[in-house]
XYZ file of C-alpha atoms in Angstrom:
294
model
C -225.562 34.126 24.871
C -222.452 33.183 23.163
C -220.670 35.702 24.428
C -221.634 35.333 27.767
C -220.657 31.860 27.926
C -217.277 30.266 28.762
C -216.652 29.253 25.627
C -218.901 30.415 22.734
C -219.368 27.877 19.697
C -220.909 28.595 16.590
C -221.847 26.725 13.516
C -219.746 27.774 10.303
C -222.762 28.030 8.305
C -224.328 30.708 11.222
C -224.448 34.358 10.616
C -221.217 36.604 10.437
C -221.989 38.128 13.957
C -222.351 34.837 15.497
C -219.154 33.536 14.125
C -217.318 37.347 14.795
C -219.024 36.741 18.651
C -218.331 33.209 19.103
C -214.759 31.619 20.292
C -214.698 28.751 18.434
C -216.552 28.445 15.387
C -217.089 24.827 13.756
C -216.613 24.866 9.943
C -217.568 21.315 8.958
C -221.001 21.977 10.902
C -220.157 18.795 13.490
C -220.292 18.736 16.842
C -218.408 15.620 17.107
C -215.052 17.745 16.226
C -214.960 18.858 19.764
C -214.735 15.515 20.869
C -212.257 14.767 18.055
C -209.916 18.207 19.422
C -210.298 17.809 23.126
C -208.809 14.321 22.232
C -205.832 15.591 20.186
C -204.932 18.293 22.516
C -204.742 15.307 25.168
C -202.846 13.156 23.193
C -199.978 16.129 22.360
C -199.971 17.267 26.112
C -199.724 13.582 26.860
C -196.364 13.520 24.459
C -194.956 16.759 25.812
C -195.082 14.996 29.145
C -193.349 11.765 27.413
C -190.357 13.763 26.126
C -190.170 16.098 29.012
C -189.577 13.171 31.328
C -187.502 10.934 29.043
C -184.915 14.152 28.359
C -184.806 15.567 31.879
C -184.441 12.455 33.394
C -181.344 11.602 30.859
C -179.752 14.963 31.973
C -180.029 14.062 36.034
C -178.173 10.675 35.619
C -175.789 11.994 33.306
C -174.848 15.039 36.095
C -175.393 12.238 38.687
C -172.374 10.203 36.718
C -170.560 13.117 35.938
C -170.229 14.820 39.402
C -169.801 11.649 41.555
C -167.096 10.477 38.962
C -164.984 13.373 38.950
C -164.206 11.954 43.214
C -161.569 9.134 41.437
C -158.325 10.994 40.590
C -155.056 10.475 38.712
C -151.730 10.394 40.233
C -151.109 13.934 39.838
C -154.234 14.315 41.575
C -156.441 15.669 38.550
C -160.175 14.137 38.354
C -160.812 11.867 35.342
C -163.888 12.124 33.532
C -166.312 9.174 33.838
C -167.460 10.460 30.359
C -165.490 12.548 27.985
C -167.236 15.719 26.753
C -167.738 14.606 23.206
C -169.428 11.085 24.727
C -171.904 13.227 26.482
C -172.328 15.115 22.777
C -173.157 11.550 21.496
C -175.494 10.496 24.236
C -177.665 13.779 23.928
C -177.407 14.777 20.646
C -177.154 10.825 18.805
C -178.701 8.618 21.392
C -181.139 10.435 23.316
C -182.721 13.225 21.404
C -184.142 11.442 18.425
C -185.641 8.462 20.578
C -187.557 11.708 22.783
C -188.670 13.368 19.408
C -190.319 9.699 18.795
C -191.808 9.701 21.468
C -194.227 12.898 20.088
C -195.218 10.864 17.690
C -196.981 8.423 20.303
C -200.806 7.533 19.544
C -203.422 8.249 22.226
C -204.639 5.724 24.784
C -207.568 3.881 24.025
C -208.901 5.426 27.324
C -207.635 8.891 27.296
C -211.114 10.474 27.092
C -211.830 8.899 30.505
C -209.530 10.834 32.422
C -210.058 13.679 34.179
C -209.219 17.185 32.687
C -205.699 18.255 33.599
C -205.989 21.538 35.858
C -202.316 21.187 37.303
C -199.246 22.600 35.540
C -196.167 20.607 33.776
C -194.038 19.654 36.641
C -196.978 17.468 38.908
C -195.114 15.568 41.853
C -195.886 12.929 39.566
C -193.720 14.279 36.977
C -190.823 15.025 38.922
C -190.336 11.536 40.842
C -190.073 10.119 37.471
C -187.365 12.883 36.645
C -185.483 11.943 39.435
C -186.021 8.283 40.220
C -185.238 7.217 36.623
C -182.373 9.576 36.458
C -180.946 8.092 40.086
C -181.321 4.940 38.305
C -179.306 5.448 35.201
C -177.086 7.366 36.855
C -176.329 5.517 39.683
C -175.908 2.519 37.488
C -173.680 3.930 35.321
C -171.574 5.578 37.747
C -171.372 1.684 39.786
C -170.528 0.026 36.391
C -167.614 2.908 36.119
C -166.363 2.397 39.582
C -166.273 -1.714 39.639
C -164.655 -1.596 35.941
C -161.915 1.185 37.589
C -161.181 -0.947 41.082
C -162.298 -4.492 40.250
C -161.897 -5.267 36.538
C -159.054 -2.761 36.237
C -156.003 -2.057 38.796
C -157.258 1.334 39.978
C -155.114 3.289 38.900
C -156.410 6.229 36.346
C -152.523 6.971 34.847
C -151.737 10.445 34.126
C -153.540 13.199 31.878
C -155.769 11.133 30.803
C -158.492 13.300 29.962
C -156.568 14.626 26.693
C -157.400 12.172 24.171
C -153.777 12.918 22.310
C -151.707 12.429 25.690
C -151.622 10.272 28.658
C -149.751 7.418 30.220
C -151.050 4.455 31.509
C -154.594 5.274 30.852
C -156.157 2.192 29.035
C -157.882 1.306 32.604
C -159.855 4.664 32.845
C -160.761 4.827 29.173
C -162.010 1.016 28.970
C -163.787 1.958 32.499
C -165.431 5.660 30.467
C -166.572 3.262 27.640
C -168.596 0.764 29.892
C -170.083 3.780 31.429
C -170.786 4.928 27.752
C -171.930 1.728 26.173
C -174.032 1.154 29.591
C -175.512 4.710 30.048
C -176.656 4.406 26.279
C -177.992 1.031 26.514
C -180.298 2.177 29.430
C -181.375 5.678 27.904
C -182.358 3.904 24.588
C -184.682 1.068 26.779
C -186.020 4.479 28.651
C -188.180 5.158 25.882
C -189.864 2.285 26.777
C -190.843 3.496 30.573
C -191.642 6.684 28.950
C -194.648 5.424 27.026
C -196.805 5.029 30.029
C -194.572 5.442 33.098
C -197.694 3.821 35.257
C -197.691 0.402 33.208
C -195.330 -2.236 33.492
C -193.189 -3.555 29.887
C -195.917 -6.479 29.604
C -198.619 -4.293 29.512
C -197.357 -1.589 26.957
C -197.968 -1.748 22.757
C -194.069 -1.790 22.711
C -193.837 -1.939 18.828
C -196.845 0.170 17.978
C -194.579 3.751 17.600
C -192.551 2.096 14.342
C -190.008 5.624 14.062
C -189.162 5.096 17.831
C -188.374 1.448 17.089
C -186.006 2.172 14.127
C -184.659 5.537 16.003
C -183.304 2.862 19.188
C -181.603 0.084 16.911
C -180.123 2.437 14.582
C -178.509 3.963 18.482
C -177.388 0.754 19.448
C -176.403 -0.946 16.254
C -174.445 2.611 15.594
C -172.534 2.600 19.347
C -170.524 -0.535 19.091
C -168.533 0.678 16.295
C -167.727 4.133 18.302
C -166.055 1.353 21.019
C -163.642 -0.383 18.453
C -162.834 1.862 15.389
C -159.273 3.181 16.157
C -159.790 6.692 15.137
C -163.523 7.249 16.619
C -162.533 5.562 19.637
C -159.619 7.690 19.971
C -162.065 10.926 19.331
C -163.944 9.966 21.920
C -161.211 9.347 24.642
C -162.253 5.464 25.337
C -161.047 1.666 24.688
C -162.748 -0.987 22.969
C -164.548 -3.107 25.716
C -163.466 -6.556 26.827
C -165.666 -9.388 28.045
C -165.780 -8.079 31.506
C -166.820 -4.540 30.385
C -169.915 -6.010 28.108
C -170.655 -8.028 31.014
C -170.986 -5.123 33.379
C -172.882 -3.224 31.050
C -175.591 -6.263 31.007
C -175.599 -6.074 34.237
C -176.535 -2.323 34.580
C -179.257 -3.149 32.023
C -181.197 -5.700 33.699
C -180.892 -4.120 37.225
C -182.197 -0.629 35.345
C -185.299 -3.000 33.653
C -185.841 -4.776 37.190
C -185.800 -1.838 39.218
C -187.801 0.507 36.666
C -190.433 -2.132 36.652
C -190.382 -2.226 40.570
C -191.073 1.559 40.323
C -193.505 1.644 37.923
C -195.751 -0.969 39.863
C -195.382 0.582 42.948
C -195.969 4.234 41.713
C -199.217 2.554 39.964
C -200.506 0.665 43.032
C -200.018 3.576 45.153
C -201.926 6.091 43.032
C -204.716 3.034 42.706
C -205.095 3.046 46.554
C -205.395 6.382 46.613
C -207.939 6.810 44.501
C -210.020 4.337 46.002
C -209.694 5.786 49.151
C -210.876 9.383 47.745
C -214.172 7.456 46.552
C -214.693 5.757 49.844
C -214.290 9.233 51.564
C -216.826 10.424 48.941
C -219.199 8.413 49.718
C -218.828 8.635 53.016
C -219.459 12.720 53.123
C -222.694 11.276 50.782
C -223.858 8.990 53.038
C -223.321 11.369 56.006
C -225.065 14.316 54.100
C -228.162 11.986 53.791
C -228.427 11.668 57.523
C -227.785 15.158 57.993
């Protein structure tokens, strides 16, 4: 019988050849350990998800920034980076990474036992619209913070060889614009933890302070970006300019429009997916109802 089943359990204190025949064999003699796995393995597939999303999505609105930016040029007709490669070092490997490594470290839902068994792979629908509709968002942000700082707070005009961080004339414009996009981009990543706790419940509905690591992980990012922006020699490593009132105002700006606008999306998403679940049990019970007759 057990090994004829799907999955053969056995008690530890059974007999050798049940235990030898059996695929899982429970050592403490409890039943209730099933219960206690099945919700474990939820709760770490549930994380895996969490990071997944939060990292992937970082990577499509930094190649979003990075690929649109590279369309404003200098006078010799050379692209400027929007971000310079050892910024986009600091945003994965500083900023980004540690908050998604909190993130496995998330509890379960009080309610995770009352969902249904995942059968799907990794990469649901689901999964990817949050990839890419975060990722748009950040990116696009970023990349519109970049732009206005370049043609609106600045005079347009990107100087020459600007991309070297030991040469260049005339290039405080495009390295003040690079650091709003920094300061902006890592602003929004860090607050993207947030939407990847539960990307189907809104900020007022999340424990936001339960996951105390994640918490200490995004203030040490933030508190340890602003002095990237104004210490001469790090700011020089990094190819940008210490930001001005305008450039911290953008940068709010990008914030609360990437809060607003991630909140739209996660109440939509979670309406949607409501709707349709409610109209899968009405068409249940309809094929009930019309089996009865039948």
């Amino acid at each position: 019988a057990l090994k004829q089943a799907d999955v053969g359990i056995a008690m530890g204190g059974g007999s050798d050849v049940a235990k030898e025949v059996a695929d899982i064999v429970l050592t403490d003699n409890n039943f209730a350990t099933i219960v206690m796995a099945i919700r474990e393995g939820r709760r770490i597939m549930t994380n895996i998800l969490k990071f997944v999303v939060n990292l992937l999505s970082v990577n499509v609105s930094e190649v979003i920034l990075l690929t649109i930016g590279l369309y404003e040029q200098d006078e010799n007709k050379i692209s400027a980076f929007p971000l310079s490669p050892l910024q986009i070092l600091w945003l994965n490997m500083i900023t980004n990474t540690p908050c998604s490594i909190c993130l496995g470290f998330e509890k379960a839902s009080k309610r995770i036992m009352e969902k249904r068994p995942r059968k799907k792979g990794l990469f649901t629908r689901e999964v990817i619209a949050d990839i890419l509709v975060f990722g748009i968002l950040m990116g696009g942000l970023a990349l519109g913070g970049y732009i206005f700082t370049l043609e609106v707070l600045g005079d347009g005009k990107l100087g020459t060889d600007c991309n070297n961080p030991d040469k260049g004339l005339n290039c405080w414009t495009v390295r003040h614009a690079r650091s709003v996009a920094f300061v902006g981009l890592t602003i929004m990543v860090l607050w993207h933890c947030f939407n990847c706790k539960d990307t189907r419940k809104n900020l007022w509905q999340l424990r936001l302070f339960e996951n105390k690591s994640m918490i200490a992980v995004m203030i040490l990012g933030a508190v340890g970006t602003i002095p990237t922006v104004y210490i001469p020699g790090v700011k020089k490593v990094l190819n940008q300019e210490g930001l001005n009132g305008g450039g911290w105002l953008v940068c709010f700006v990008a914030f609360v429009a990437f809060v607003i606008l991630s909140e739209i999306y996660k109440w939509g998403k979670a309406t949607w997916m409501r709707k349709a679940k409610d109209r899968r049990k009405e068409d249940l019970r309809k094929d009930s109802i019309d089996g009865i007759e039948v």
